[in-house]
């Protein structure tokens, strides 16, 4: 890539004998909105902390804005906005005092941005941070992160625990920030509908291993689901390359595949004797669950119209 803002090269981290992140290689281009996906415990927060130089890797290296993450000078850190999960604040400070305190560390502090974001979240400047709701704390933390007008914005699960209204407000603020093409956003999230709305590229981390790093549309186009309907009980599926999972009911089988096979999968499915085969729409959340979930065949244990006797 011509202008990488963030790079990880063989990034590895052990905690004792446990490998939290293994040989991670990613590159994030300037102007990109990059979604960093994975289940709980997959290594996302550990990776973010290493990228920011807050945690030393066991092996490998990483850089941000052209500087080694292990030795980021203050002037480079001032160009990075970091919103950690949990939205930690000094509870005794008032909203306006949080802004004044944070502004003292940044030469490039935009008071208009801070005021606009806090007003958007309807924050009382005189309210103490400790008395704010989860959504209000998230809004204040976002205002503190955006006011220095960072080139690179790193968000670690920013919408965790927020109600739908607060989550939407946070997402809209992110969209506003990314309107400038020179801004780069790297964010982790479990809320894949949010990722689907704003991300250009994604990386999928599973048990510390990088499983995918590609454009969002490319990922969605290459994880496909088919529904097969039979006039009788469905047969067992043969071994088919790229099969992620299958789920069967009395007369149907839903199968999910990954890869670009040039139509070979559909040809194999037509040979199973199904009365009807159709490709079912699949969103990012469903594709992600199939991609990193437990692979194999599933059957529903209760009949659709049944129940406990």
Short mmCIF file of C-alpha atoms in Angstrom, two decimals:
data_model
loop_
_atom_site.label_atom_id
_atom_site.label_comp_id
_atom_site.label_asym_id
_atom_site.label_seq_id
_atom_site.Cartn_x
_atom_site.Cartn_y
_atom_site.Cartn_z
CA UNK A 1 0.00 0.00 0.00
CA UNK A 2 1.25 3.46 -0.88
CA UNK A 3 0.59 5.16 2.44
CA UNK A 4 0.15 2.73 5.35
CA UNK A 5 -0.88 4.33 8.63
CA UNK A 6 -0.67 1.18 10.72
CA UNK A 7 1.34 -2.01 10.20
CA UNK A 8 1.80 -5.21 12.19
CA UNK A 9 4.60 -7.58 11.17
CA UNK A 10 4.54 -11.04 12.76
CA UNK A 11 3.01 -9.60 15.92
CA UNK A 12 2.93 -12.27 18.64
CA UNK A 13 2.13 -12.12 22.35
CA UNK A 14 2.22 -14.85 24.99
CA UNK A 15 0.88 -14.64 28.54
CA UNK A 16 2.75 -17.44 30.19
CA UNK A 17 2.14 -20.46 27.95
CA UNK A 18 -1.02 -19.03 26.44
CA UNK A 19 -0.64 -17.46 22.99
CA UNK A 20 -3.03 -14.50 22.82
CA UNK A 21 -1.93 -13.24 19.37
CA UNK A 22 0.07 -15.32 16.90
CA UNK A 23 2.07 -13.98 13.94
CA UNK A 24 -0.36 -11.19 13.06
CA UNK A 25 0.30 -9.35 9.80
CA UNK A 26 -2.00 -6.47 8.84
CA UNK A 27 -1.65 -3.16 7.01
CA UNK A 28 -4.13 -0.29 7.26
CA UNK A 29 -4.10 2.34 4.53
CA UNK A 30 -4.67 6.05 5.12
CA UNK A 31 -8.32 7.06 4.80
CA UNK A 32 -9.60 3.55 5.52
CA UNK A 33 -12.31 2.60 8.03
CA UNK A 34 -11.01 -0.74 9.28
CA UNK A 35 -13.17 -3.12 11.32
CA UNK A 36 -11.27 -5.48 13.64
CA UNK A 37 -13.51 -8.46 14.40
CA UNK A 38 -13.35 -11.45 16.70
CA UNK A 39 -15.07 -13.19 19.55
CA UNK A 40 -14.34 -12.45 23.21
CA UNK A 41 -10.82 -13.60 24.03
CA UNK A 42 -9.68 -13.65 20.40
CA UNK A 43 -6.86 -11.15 21.06
CA UNK A 44 -8.33 -7.88 19.78
CA UNK A 45 -7.60 -5.71 22.84
CA UNK A 46 -4.15 -7.28 23.24
CA UNK A 47 -3.40 -6.41 19.62
CA UNK A 48 -4.60 -2.82 20.03
CA UNK A 49 -2.46 -2.34 23.12
CA UNK A 50 0.61 -3.63 21.27
CA UNK A 51 -0.11 -1.39 18.29
CA UNK A 52 -0.21 1.61 20.62
CA UNK A 53 3.01 0.64 22.41
CA UNK A 54 1.14 -0.02 25.68
CA UNK A 55 2.10 -3.71 25.72
CA UNK A 56 5.39 -5.24 24.57
CA UNK A 57 5.04 -8.04 21.99
CA UNK A 58 6.77 -11.36 22.59
CA UNK A 59 7.84 -11.37 18.95
CA UNK A 60 7.30 -9.21 15.90
CA UNK A 61 6.92 -5.48 15.53
CA UNK A 62 4.37 -2.82 14.60
CA UNK A 63 4.35 0.80 13.57
CA UNK A 64 1.93 3.72 13.55
CA UNK A 65 2.23 6.77 11.30
CA UNK A 66 5.66 5.59 10.20
CA UNK A 67 7.08 5.23 13.74
CA UNK A 68 7.88 2.09 15.70
CA UNK A 69 5.08 1.51 18.22
CA UNK A 70 7.63 0.65 20.91
CA UNK A 71 9.01 4.20 20.81
CA UNK A 72 6.30 6.64 19.77
CA UNK A 73 7.38 10.25 20.41
CA UNK A 74 4.83 12.59 22.07
CA UNK A 75 4.21 14.51 18.85
CA UNK A 76 3.15 11.26 17.13
CA UNK A 77 0.93 10.18 20.02
CA UNK A 78 -0.80 13.56 19.74
CA UNK A 79 -1.87 12.55 16.22
CA UNK A 80 -3.61 9.40 17.53
CA UNK A 81 -7.02 9.30 19.18
CA UNK A 82 -7.59 6.23 21.40
CA UNK A 83 -10.93 5.32 22.93
CA UNK A 84 -10.51 2.35 25.27
CA UNK A 85 -13.28 -0.05 26.15
CA UNK A 86 -15.00 0.80 29.43
CA UNK A 87 -15.02 4.61 28.88
CA UNK A 88 -12.88 5.38 31.92
CA UNK A 89 -13.07 8.91 33.33
CA UNK A 90 -12.17 10.81 36.50
CA UNK A 91 -15.56 10.60 38.15
CA UNK A 92 -15.06 13.66 40.35
CA UNK A 93 -14.44 15.95 37.36
CA UNK A 94 -17.26 17.87 35.71
CA UNK A 95 -17.79 17.57 31.97
CA UNK A 96 -16.23 20.98 31.23
CA UNK A 97 -13.28 20.18 33.55
CA UNK A 98 -12.62 16.93 31.68
CA UNK A 99 -12.31 18.98 28.49
CA UNK A 100 -10.08 21.60 30.07
CA UNK A 101 -7.82 18.95 31.62
CA UNK A 102 -7.47 17.01 28.34
CA UNK A 103 -6.90 20.20 26.33
CA UNK A 104 -3.83 21.01 28.44
CA UNK A 105 -2.02 18.03 26.85
CA UNK A 106 -2.72 18.93 23.21
CA UNK A 107 -1.51 21.93 21.24
CA UNK A 108 -4.06 21.16 18.54
CA UNK A 109 -7.29 21.12 20.54
CA UNK A 110 -10.53 22.08 18.85
CA UNK A 111 -12.92 23.49 21.47
CA UNK A 112 -15.69 23.66 18.87
CA UNK A 113 -15.44 19.89 18.25
CA UNK A 114 -15.52 19.15 21.97
CA UNK A 115 -18.53 21.38 22.47
CA UNK A 116 -20.34 20.02 19.41
CA UNK A 117 -19.95 16.37 20.47
CA UNK A 118 -20.96 16.99 24.09
CA UNK A 119 -24.00 18.96 22.91
CA UNK A 120 -24.87 16.18 20.47
CA UNK A 121 -24.97 13.76 23.42
CA UNK A 122 -26.91 16.40 25.45
CA UNK A 123 -24.30 16.55 28.21
CA UNK A 124 -24.60 19.14 30.96
CA UNK A 125 -21.19 20.91 31.20
CA UNK A 126 -21.59 21.08 34.99
CA UNK A 127 -22.44 17.40 35.50
CA UNK A 128 -19.89 15.21 37.21
CA UNK A 129 -18.50 12.42 35.04
CA UNK A 130 -19.26 9.86 37.74
CA UNK A 131 -22.99 10.64 37.52
CA UNK A 132 -23.28 10.13 33.76
CA UNK A 133 -25.05 7.16 32.17
CA UNK A 134 -23.08 4.66 30.04
CA UNK A 135 -24.16 6.41 26.86
CA UNK A 136 -23.27 9.84 28.23
CA UNK A 137 -19.83 8.61 29.35
CA UNK A 138 -19.26 7.18 25.88
CA UNK A 139 -20.20 10.54 24.38
CA UNK A 140 -17.84 12.43 26.70
CA UNK A 141 -15.00 10.00 25.96
CA UNK A 142 -15.62 10.40 22.24
CA UNK A 143 -15.56 14.19 22.57
CA UNK A 144 -12.23 13.96 24.43
CA UNK A 145 -10.88 11.67 21.70
CA UNK A 146 -12.05 13.74 18.74
CA UNK A 147 -11.25 17.25 19.97
CA UNK A 148 -7.48 16.93 19.23
CA UNK A 149 -8.53 16.13 15.62
CA UNK A 150 -6.41 12.97 15.34
CA UNK A 151 -5.22 11.58 12.03
CA UNK A 152 -5.74 8.04 13.31
CA UNK A 153 -8.67 7.08 15.49
CA UNK A 154 -8.41 3.74 17.37
CA UNK A 155 -11.60 2.59 19.08
CA UNK A 156 -11.72 -0.56 21.22
CA UNK A 157 -15.35 -1.77 21.26
CA UNK A 158 -16.68 1.78 21.78
CA UNK A 159 -20.38 0.80 21.79
CA UNK A 160 -20.03 -1.98 24.39
CA UNK A 161 -22.95 -1.92 26.81
CA UNK A 162 -24.75 1.01 25.19
CA UNK A 163 -28.47 1.12 24.51
CA UNK A 164 -29.60 1.42 20.85
CA UNK A 165 -30.09 5.21 21.04
CA UNK A 166 -26.62 5.87 22.47
CA UNK A 167 -25.12 3.36 20.05
CA UNK A 168 -26.68 5.13 17.09
CA UNK A 169 -25.39 8.50 18.33
CA UNK A 170 -21.88 7.08 18.68
CA UNK A 171 -22.01 5.58 15.20
CA UNK A 172 -23.26 8.80 13.63
CA UNK A 173 -20.42 10.70 15.32
CA UNK A 174 -17.95 8.18 13.84
CA UNK A 175 -19.45 8.68 10.39
CA UNK A 176 -19.07 12.44 10.81
CA UNK A 177 -15.40 12.05 11.72
CA UNK A 178 -14.65 9.86 8.70
CA UNK A 179 -16.01 12.36 6.18
CA UNK A 180 -12.44 13.60 5.66
CA UNK A 181 -10.47 11.30 3.39
CA UNK A 182 -7.20 11.77 5.28
CA UNK A 183 -8.71 10.38 8.52
CA UNK A 184 -8.20 6.71 9.35
CA UNK A 185 -10.36 4.71 11.76
CA UNK A 186 -9.38 1.35 13.26
CA UNK A 187 -12.07 -0.07 15.51
CA UNK A 188 -13.09 -3.33 17.11
CA UNK A 189 -16.71 -4.18 17.72
CA UNK A 190 -19.05 -7.07 18.47
CA UNK A 191 -21.91 -5.17 16.84
CA UNK A 192 -21.50 -6.28 13.27
CA UNK A 193 -24.45 -4.30 11.96
CA UNK A 194 -22.49 -1.19 12.97
CA UNK A 195 -19.35 -2.49 11.25
CA UNK A 196 -21.38 -3.20 8.13
CA UNK A 197 -22.54 0.41 8.00
CA UNK A 198 -19.15 2.12 8.16
CA UNK A 199 -16.22 -0.25 7.43
CA UNK A 200 -14.29 -0.43 4.14
CA UNK A 201 -12.07 -3.35 5.18
CA UNK A 202 -12.15 -5.95 7.94
CA UNK A 203 -9.81 -8.34 9.67
CA UNK A 204 -11.12 -11.44 11.46
CA UNK A 205 -9.13 -12.67 14.46
CA UNK A 206 -9.96 -16.10 15.90
CA UNK A 207 -8.12 -17.51 18.91
CA UNK A 208 -5.22 -15.18 18.20
CA UNK A 209 -4.94 -16.20 14.54
CA UNK A 210 -5.72 -13.91 11.62
CA UNK A 211 -8.40 -15.72 9.61
CA UNK A 212 -9.24 -13.03 7.06
CA UNK A 213 -8.11 -9.56 6.02
CA UNK A 214 -9.98 -8.15 3.05
CA UNK A 215 -12.57 -5.70 1.81
CA UNK A 216 -15.95 -5.93 3.50
CA UNK A 217 -17.77 -6.59 0.23
CA UNK A 218 -15.24 -9.28 -0.74
CA UNK A 219 -15.90 -11.12 2.55
CA UNK A 220 -19.67 -10.98 2.14
CA UNK A 221 -19.50 -12.12 -1.48
CA UNK A 222 -17.35 -15.16 -0.63
CA UNK A 223 -19.38 -16.49 2.31
CA UNK A 224 -22.57 -17.88 0.73
CA UNK A 225 -25.59 -19.74 2.06
CA UNK A 226 -27.88 -22.12 0.16
CA UNK A 227 -31.17 -23.67 1.25
CA UNK A 228 -32.03 -27.11 -0.14
CA UNK A 229 -35.63 -28.38 0.06
CA UNK A 230 -36.36 -32.09 -0.28
CA UNK A 231 -39.59 -34.08 -0.68
CA UNK A 232 -38.23 -36.46 1.96
CA UNK A 233 -35.79 -36.45 4.88
CA UNK A 234 -32.54 -34.80 3.65
CA UNK A 235 -29.57 -37.06 2.98
CA UNK A 236 -26.22 -36.69 4.71
CA UNK A 237 -23.98 -34.16 3.02
CA UNK A 238 -20.83 -35.41 1.30
CA UNK A 239 -17.47 -33.81 1.96
CA UNK A 240 -17.52 -30.52 0.03
CA UNK A 241 -14.53 -28.11 0.01
CA UNK A 242 -15.27 -24.81 1.74
CA UNK A 243 -18.23 -26.10 3.78
CA UNK A 244 -18.50 -24.05 6.99
CA UNK A 245 -21.69 -25.40 8.52
CA UNK A 246 -25.05 -26.97 7.81
CA UNK A 247 -28.33 -26.98 9.67
CA UNK A 248 -31.17 -29.37 8.91
CA UNK A 249 -34.86 -29.52 9.67
CA UNK A 250 -37.35 -32.20 8.63
CA UNK A 251 -37.22 -31.41 4.90
CA UNK A 252 -34.58 -28.69 4.51
CA UNK A 253 -30.86 -28.24 4.78
CA UNK A 254 -29.17 -24.82 5.00
CA UNK A 255 -25.48 -24.92 4.07
CA UNK A 256 -22.86 -22.17 4.29
CA UNK A 257 -19.68 -22.16 2.22
CA UNK A 258 -16.63 -19.96 1.86
CA UNK A 259 -14.58 -19.40 -1.27
CA UNK A 260 -14.88 -18.72 -4.98
CA UNK A 261 -15.35 -22.11 -6.59
CA UNK A 262 -16.62 -21.13 -10.02
CA UNK A 263 -19.97 -22.83 -9.43
CA UNK A 264 -18.59 -26.21 -8.31
CA UNK A 265 -20.45 -26.09 -4.98
CA UNK A 266 -23.81 -25.47 -6.65
CA UNK A 267 -23.12 -28.36 -9.03
CA UNK A 268 -22.43 -30.70 -6.09
CA UNK A 269 -25.58 -29.54 -4.32
CA UNK A 270 -27.75 -30.17 -7.38
CA UNK A 271 -26.58 -33.78 -7.32
CA UNK A 272 -28.15 -34.40 -3.91
CA UNK A 273 -31.67 -34.65 -5.31
CA UNK A 274 -33.17 -31.53 -3.77
CA UNK A 275 -36.54 -30.43 -5.12
CA UNK A 276 -35.47 -26.78 -4.87
CA UNK A 277 -32.16 -24.97 -4.27
CA UNK A 278 -31.97 -21.25 -3.63
CA UNK A 279 -29.24 -18.93 -2.44
CA UNK A 280 -30.28 -17.17 0.75
CA UNK A 281 -29.18 -13.62 1.59
CA UNK A 282 -26.59 -13.47 4.34
CA UNK A 283 -25.48 -10.38 6.24
CA UNK A 284 -22.09 -9.72 7.83
CA UNK A 285 -23.13 -11.04 11.25
CA UNK A 286 -24.37 -14.34 9.86
CA UNK A 287 -21.30 -14.69 7.63
CA UNK A 288 -18.99 -13.96 10.57
CA UNK A 289 -20.73 -16.47 12.87
CA UNK A 290 -20.47 -19.20 10.23
CA UNK A 291 -16.84 -18.30 9.53
CA UNK A 292 -15.55 -18.41 13.12
CA UNK A 293 -18.21 -20.61 14.76
CA UNK A 294 -18.14 -24.32 15.44
CA UNK A 295 -18.03 -26.04 12.10
CA UNK A 296 -20.08 -29.11 11.21
CA UNK A 297 -23.66 -30.25 10.97
CA UNK A 298 -26.44 -29.14 13.33
CA UNK A 299 -29.93 -30.50 13.81
CA UNK A 300 -32.78 -28.84 15.68
CA UNK A 301 -33.62 -31.01 18.71
CA UNK A 302 -37.31 -30.10 18.93
CA UNK A 303 -39.83 -30.30 16.11
CA UNK A 304 -41.01 -26.90 14.88
CA UNK A 305 -44.55 -27.32 16.21
CA UNK A 306 -43.66 -29.34 19.28
CA UNK A 307 -42.84 -28.50 22.84
CA UNK A 308 -42.25 -30.07 26.21
CA UNK A 309 -44.97 -32.50 27.24
#
